[in-house]
mmCIF file of C-alpha atoms in Angstrom:
data_model
loop_
_atom_site.group_PDB
_atom_site.id
_atom_site.type_symbol
_atom_site.label_atom_id
_atom_site.label_comp_id
_atom_site.label_asym_id
_atom_site.label_seq_id
_atom_site.Cartn_x
_atom_site.Cartn_y
_atom_site.Cartn_z
ATOM 1 C CA GLU A 242 29.137 -38.177 -69.828
ATOM 2 C CA ASP A 243 29.191 -36.731 -73.193
ATOM 3 C CA LYS A 244 25.902 -34.572 -73.855
ATOM 4 C CA VAL A 245 23.987 -33.172 -76.931
ATOM 5 C CA VAL A 246 21.012 -30.903 -75.920
ATOM 6 C CA GLN A 247 18.789 -29.361 -78.454
ATOM 7 C CA SER A 248 16.369 -26.972 -77.798
ATOM 8 C CA PRO A 249 13.494 -26.221 -79.155
ATOM 9 C CA LEU A 250 12.395 -29.972 -79.112
ATOM 10 C CA SER A 251 9.629 -28.956 -82.146
ATOM 11 C CA LEU A 252 8.805 -25.728 -83.791
ATOM 12 C CA VAL A 253 5.781 -24.762 -86.069
ATOM 13 C CA VAL A 254 6.165 -21.485 -87.661
ATOM 14 C CA HIS A 255 4.767 -19.778 -90.984
ATOM 15 C CA GLU A 256 6.357 -19.324 -94.273
ATOM 16 C CA GLY A 257 8.422 -16.605 -94.207
ATOM 17 C CA ASP A 258 9.677 -16.631 -91.020
ATOM 18 C CA THR A 259 12.714 -16.799 -89.624
ATOM 19 C CA VAL A 260 13.882 -19.492 -86.796
ATOM 20 C CA THR A 261 16.822 -20.377 -84.627
ATOM 21 C CA LEU A 262 18.080 -23.810 -83.534
ATOM 22 C CA ASN A 263 19.809 -24.243 -80.525
ATOM 23 C CA CYS A 264 22.673 -26.770 -79.468
ATOM 24 C CA SER A 265 24.808 -26.925 -76.493
ATOM 25 C CA TYR A 266 26.939 -29.823 -75.545
ATOM 26 C CA GLU A 267 29.641 -30.932 -72.842
ATOM 27 C CA VAL A 268 32.455 -33.259 -74.716
ATOM 28 C CA THR A 269 35.761 -34.227 -73.349
ATOM 29 C CA ASN A 270 37.780 -33.817 -76.316
ATOM 30 C CA PHE A 271 35.589 -31.254 -78.301
ATOM 31 C CA ARG A 272 36.487 -31.282 -82.175
ATOM 32 C CA SER A 273 33.885 -29.887 -84.084
ATOM 33 C CA LEU A 274 29.926 -29.387 -84.134
ATOM 34 C CA LEU A 275 27.763 -30.421 -87.297
ATOM 35 C CA TRP A 276 24.615 -29.676 -88.313
ATOM 36 C CA TYR A 277 22.289 -32.199 -90.094
ATOM 37 C CA LYS A 278 18.919 -31.756 -91.654
ATOM 38 C CA GLN A 279 17.096 -35.308 -91.766
ATOM 39 C CA GLU A 280 13.559 -35.320 -94.112
ATOM 40 C CA LYS A 281 12.520 -39.038 -94.434
ATOM 41 C CA LYS A 282 15.909 -41.099 -94.540
ATOM 42 C CA ALA A 283 19.431 -40.209 -93.788
ATOM 43 C CA PRO A 284 21.047 -37.164 -92.201
ATOM 44 C CA THR A 285 21.757 -35.157 -94.863
ATOM 45 C CA PHE A 286 25.157 -32.454 -93.815
ATOM 46 C CA LEU A 287 24.812 -28.785 -93.720
ATOM 47 C CA PHE A 288 27.718 -27.160 -91.500
ATOM 48 C CA MET A 289 31.004 -28.317 -89.790
ATOM 49 C CA LEU A 290 31.961 -25.681 -87.135
ATOM 50 C CA THR A 291 35.382 -26.099 -85.488
ATOM 51 C CA SER A 292 36.081 -22.349 -84.632
ATOM 52 C CA SER A 293 34.310 -19.923 -82.571
ATOM 53 C CA GLY A 294 32.558 -16.570 -84.171
ATOM 54 C CA ILE A 295 32.866 -17.430 -87.483
ATOM 55 C CA GLU A 296 29.773 -17.673 -89.302
ATOM 56 C CA LYS A 297 28.848 -20.502 -91.761
ATOM 57 C CA LYS A 298 26.347 -19.350 -94.648
ATOM 58 C CA SER A 299 25.031 -21.429 -97.152
ATOM 59 C CA GLY A 300 21.686 -19.691 -99.260
ATOM 60 C CA ARG A 301 19.516 -18.905 -96.117
ATOM 61 C CA LEU A 302 21.010 -21.364 -93.561
ATOM 62 C CA SER A 303 23.774 -19.933 -91.197
ATOM 63 C CA SER A 304 25.319 -21.037 -88.184
ATOM 64 C CA ILE A 305 27.829 -19.908 -85.445
ATOM 65 C CA LEU A 306 29.852 -21.674 -82.477
ATOM 66 C CA ASP A 307 30.559 -20.134 -79.132
ATOM 67 C CA LYS A 308 33.370 -22.719 -77.726
ATOM 68 C CA LYS A 309 33.574 -20.381 -74.437
ATOM 69 C CA GLU A 310 29.554 -20.592 -73.790
ATOM 70 C CA LEU A 311 29.279 -24.201 -75.261
ATOM 71 C CA PHE A 312 26.793 -23.683 -78.165
ATOM 72 C CA SER A 313 25.909 -23.157 -81.704
ATOM 73 C CA ILE A 314 22.896 -21.835 -83.115
ATOM 74 C CA LEU A 315 21.588 -22.651 -86.835
ATOM 75 C CA ASN A 316 19.420 -19.825 -88.707
ATOM 76 C CA ILE A 317 17.156 -20.055 -91.299
ATOM 77 C CA THR A 318 15.935 -16.966 -92.516
ATOM 78 C CA ALA A 319 12.653 -16.365 -95.058
ATOM 79 C CA THR A 320 11.718 -20.207 -94.271
ATOM 80 C CA GLN A 321 10.126 -22.377 -96.888
ATOM 81 C CA THR A 322 8.173 -25.497 -97.128
ATOM 82 C CA GLY A 323 10.948 -27.074 -97.857
ATOM 83 C CA ASP A 324 12.792 -26.335 -94.598
ATOM 84 C CA SER A 325 10.005 -28.414 -92.954
ATOM 85 C CA ALA A 326 12.662 -31.651 -91.282
ATOM 86 C CA VAL A 327 14.243 -32.413 -88.346
ATOM 87 C CA TYR A 328 17.477 -30.509 -87.659
ATOM 88 C CA LEU A 329 20.222 -32.597 -85.846
ATOM 89 C CA CYS A 330 22.850 -31.274 -84.128
ATOM 90 C CA ALA A 331 26.198 -33.449 -83.298
ATOM 91 C CA VAL A 332 29.778 -33.300 -81.260
ATOM 92 C CA GLN A 333 32.481 -34.910 -82.549
ATOM 93 C CA ASN A 334 34.810 -36.383 -79.613
ATOM 94 C CA THR A 335 38.032 -38.240 -80.899
ATOM 95 C CA GLY A 336 36.105 -40.466 -83.526
ATOM 96 C CA LYS A 337 32.904 -40.409 -81.886
ATOM 97 C CA LEU A 338 29.994 -38.101 -82.929
ATOM 98 C CA ILE A 339 27.375 -37.583 -80.528
ATOM 99 C CA PHE A 340 24.241 -36.242 -81.240
ATOM 100 C CA GLY A 341 21.506 -34.515 -79.531
ATOM 101 C CA GLN A 342 17.949 -35.559 -79.639
ATOM 102 C CA GLY A 343 16.670 -33.122 -82.757
ATOM 103 C CA THR A 344 14.493 -30.094 -83.402
ATOM 104 C CA THR A 345 11.183 -30.561 -85.495
ATOM 105 C CA LEU A 346 10.574 -27.804 -87.471
ATOM 106 C CA GLN A 347 7.320 -27.666 -89.352
ATOM 107 C CA VAL A 348 6.533 -24.660 -91.610
ATOM 108 C CA LYS A 349 3.075 -23.714 -92.755
ATOM 109 C CA PRO A 350 2.049 -22.521 -96.188
ATOM 110 C CA ASN B 28 28.881 -44.155 -106.695
ATOM 111 C CA ALA B 29 27.137 -46.148 -104.333
ATOM 112 C CA GLY B 30 28.853 -44.436 -101.023
ATOM 113 C CA VAL B 31 27.531 -46.575 -97.848
ATOM 114 C CA THR B 32 25.208 -49.175 -98.473
ATOM 115 C CA GLN B 33 23.026 -51.087 -95.739
ATOM 116 C CA THR B 34 21.163 -54.175 -96.255
ATOM 117 C CA PRO B 35 18.503 -55.404 -95.964
ATOM 118 C CA LYS B 36 16.356 -52.579 -95.565
ATOM 119 C CA PHE B 37 13.355 -53.480 -93.880
ATOM 120 C CA ARG B 38 12.932 -56.773 -91.577
ATOM 121 C CA VAL B 39 10.980 -58.233 -89.030
ATOM 122 C CA LEU B 40 11.828 -60.753 -86.268
ATOM 123 C CA LYS B 41 10.652 -62.729 -83.396
ATOM 124 C CA THR B 42 11.803 -62.112 -80.271
ATOM 125 C CA GLY B 43 14.698 -64.320 -79.751
ATOM 126 C CA GLN B 44 15.648 -64.527 -83.370
ATOM 127 C CA SER B 45 19.015 -63.136 -84.411
ATOM 128 C CA MET B 46 20.420 -61.155 -87.644
ATOM 129 C CA THR B 47 22.964 -59.491 -89.034
ATOM 130 C CA LEU B 48 23.139 -56.033 -90.664
ATOM 131 C CA LEU B 49 25.476 -55.338 -93.181
ATOM 132 C CA CYS B 50 26.719 -52.114 -93.747
ATOM 133 C CA ALA B 51 29.206 -51.504 -97.102
ATOM 134 C CA GLN B 52 31.147 -47.941 -97.997
ATOM 135 C CA ASP B 53 33.114 -47.808 -101.024
ATOM 136 C CA MET B 54 35.159 -44.338 -100.494
ATOM 137 C CA ASN B 55 38.129 -46.213 -98.758
ATOM 138 C CA HIS B 56 37.297 -44.728 -94.853
ATOM 139 C CA GLU B 57 38.479 -45.588 -92.000
ATOM 140 C CA TYR B 58 35.960 -44.608 -89.593
ATOM 141 C CA MET B 59 32.982 -46.690 -89.227
ATOM 142 C CA TYR B 60 29.781 -46.371 -87.354
ATOM 143 C CA TRP B 61 26.325 -48.013 -86.137
ATOM 144 C CA TYR B 62 23.339 -45.462 -84.913
ATOM 145 C CA ARG B 63 20.449 -46.395 -83.975
ATOM 146 C CA GLN B 64 17.290 -43.920 -83.920
ATOM 147 C CA ASP B 65 14.202 -44.131 -82.243
ATOM 148 C CA PRO B 66 11.286 -41.582 -81.939
ATOM 149 C CA GLY B 67 12.587 -37.910 -79.741
ATOM 150 C CA MET B 68 15.850 -39.608 -79.280
ATOM 151 C CA GLY B 69 17.975 -38.470 -82.424
ATOM 152 C CA LEU B 70 20.817 -40.953 -83.139
ATOM 153 C CA ARG B 71 22.531 -43.377 -80.633
ATOM 154 C CA LEU B 72 25.793 -44.482 -81.433
ATOM 155 C CA ILE B 73 25.723 -48.541 -80.642
ATOM 156 C CA HIS B 74 29.298 -49.423 -81.774
ATOM 157 C CA TYR B 75 31.914 -47.745 -83.963
ATOM 158 C CA SER B 76 35.451 -48.950 -85.452
ATOM 159 C CA VAL B 77 38.474 -46.620 -85.999
ATOM 160 C CA GLY B 78 39.894 -49.167 -88.802
ATOM 161 C CA GLU B 79 40.168 -53.068 -89.866
ATOM 162 C CA GLY B 80 40.184 -55.152 -87.172
ATOM 163 C CA THR B 81 38.934 -52.742 -84.162
ATOM 164 C CA THR B 82 35.910 -52.116 -82.738
ATOM 165 C CA ALA B 83 34.863 -49.948 -79.718
ATOM 166 C CA LYS B 84 31.752 -49.068 -77.835
ATOM 167 C CA GLY B 85 29.381 -46.465 -78.486
ATOM 168 C CA GLU B 86 26.726 -45.203 -76.159
ATOM 169 C CA VAL B 87 23.801 -47.823 -76.034
ATOM 170 C CA PRO B 88 26.316 -51.309 -76.899
ATOM 171 C CA ASP B 89 24.052 -53.854 -75.041
ATOM 172 C CA GLY B 90 22.818 -56.555 -77.021
ATOM 173 C CA TYR B 91 24.468 -55.808 -80.264
ATOM 174 C CA ASN B 92 28.171 -57.289 -81.458
ATOM 175 C CA VAL B 93 30.150 -55.837 -84.314
ATOM 176 C CA SER B 94 32.738 -57.267 -86.663
ATOM 177 C CA ARG B 95 35.007 -55.209 -89.118
ATOM 178 C CA LEU B 96 36.937 -57.750 -90.761
ATOM 179 C CA LYS B 97 37.692 -55.770 -94.176
ATOM 180 C CA LYS B 98 37.853 -52.195 -94.231
ATOM 181 C CA GLN B 99 34.717 -52.147 -96.154
ATOM 182 C CA ASN B 100 32.589 -53.539 -94.237
ATOM 183 C CA PHE B 101 31.140 -53.209 -90.457
ATOM 184 C CA LEU B 102 28.298 -55.682 -89.485
ATOM 185 C CA LEU B 103 26.063 -55.229 -86.736
ATOM 186 C CA GLY B 104 24.882 -58.422 -84.929
ATOM 187 C CA LEU B 105 21.687 -59.008 -82.754
ATOM 188 C CA GLU B 106 22.242 -62.366 -81.382
ATOM 189 C CA SER B 107 18.888 -62.864 -79.532
ATOM 190 C CA ALA B 108 16.414 -59.840 -80.661
ATOM 191 C CA ALA B 109 13.712 -58.455 -77.925
ATOM 192 C CA PRO B 110 11.140 -55.727 -78.952
ATOM 193 C CA SER B 111 13.129 -53.191 -77.388
ATOM 194 C CA GLN B 112 15.385 -53.261 -80.720
ATOM 195 C CA THR B 113 12.482 -51.947 -82.820
ATOM 196 C CA SER B 114 14.113 -48.924 -84.220
ATOM 197 C CA VAL B 115 15.593 -47.762 -87.586
ATOM 198 C CA TYR B 116 19.192 -47.766 -87.938
ATOM 199 C CA PHE B 117 21.800 -46.161 -89.807
ATOM 200 C CA CYS B 118 25.211 -46.903 -90.973
ATOM 201 C CA ALA B 119 27.925 -44.158 -91.123
ATOM 202 C CA SER B 120 31.501 -43.842 -92.234
ATOM 203 C CA SER B 121 34.225 -41.218 -93.007
ATOM 204 C CA TYR B 122 38.005 -40.886 -93.891
ATOM 205 C CA ARG B 123 39.585 -39.840 -90.158
ATOM 206 C CA GLY B 124 36.691 -39.572 -88.151
ATOM 207 C CA ASP B 125 37.258 -35.700 -87.151
ATOM 208 C CA GLU B 126 35.343 -34.736 -90.533
ATOM 209 C CA LYS B 127 31.742 -35.424 -92.054
ATOM 210 C CA LEU B 128 29.843 -38.530 -91.794
ATOM 211 C CA PHE B 129 28.049 -40.179 -94.629
ATOM 212 C CA PHE B 130 25.095 -42.057 -93.958
ATOM 213 C CA GLY B 131 23.898 -45.371 -95.214
ATOM 214 C CA SER B 132 19.882 -45.271 -96.220
ATOM 215 C CA GLY B 133 18.881 -47.203 -93.062
ATOM 216 C CA THR B 134 17.452 -50.055 -91.981
ATOM 217 C CA GLN B 135 13.836 -50.370 -90.502
ATOM 218 C CA LEU B 136 13.393 -53.317 -87.767
ATOM 219 C CA SER B 137 10.832 -54.585 -85.953
ATOM 220 C CA VAL B 138 11.049 -57.223 -83.498
ATOM 221 C CA LEU B 139 7.739 -58.532 -82.744
#
C-alpha cells in the first residue's frame, strides 16, 4: 500500500529560527514529490521534485529529494509569523496524488 | 480566472440524507480528484478521474459515488450520509496527472 509519512506532526518555533520538515514515502510507481502550504483554505503549491539531489529554492524555502532513501526535506530559513501553516507532502503515483498527514508549523513572534 | 470551483461551500445534512457536490474546472484538465480532509489526517483521496467518462477508486471510496459525464465537471455523491462523513471536501484537477494539482476552495460538510 502506498504511504507518505511526515514528521514532525507539529512544530513551534520563534521568528528567525530555521526549520526542517521531513517526508518519507513508499509508493509503487513514483513519479514526483510535491510540497504544498495550507493556511485556512485550499493548499497552495510550493515545489515539485522529480530528480534526486537537485535543490529547488524559492526565497527562504528550499527542498530536496533523495530517491534512493525515499525521502524529501523542506527547509524554511529565517521563519516569519506568516509561515505559520500546515505543510503537506504528496507523492504522485501514475495519476494519483497521495498526501501525508501534514506538519503544523506555528511561528511565534 | 475561475480555475476550480466547488459548490456548495457549506452544507449541513441529517443522517441518511443524500447530496451531490459539484466541481467544475475551466482549464481543460483531463484529471480530476475528490479529497477529504479531517483533523490530523492530511488529504485522503476518495475517487479520481483520468478523463471524461472514467472514474477510479482512491484510498477511502466507501459511501461515495462519482460521475464525470462532462470533461469540465466531476460530481461527488453521498447516497446516505453518515456522521463519519463530516469533513472538508476538496476537489482538484491537473492537465496530465503528473504535475501539480489546482484545488478548489473546499466544501465544509457536517452530518448530524
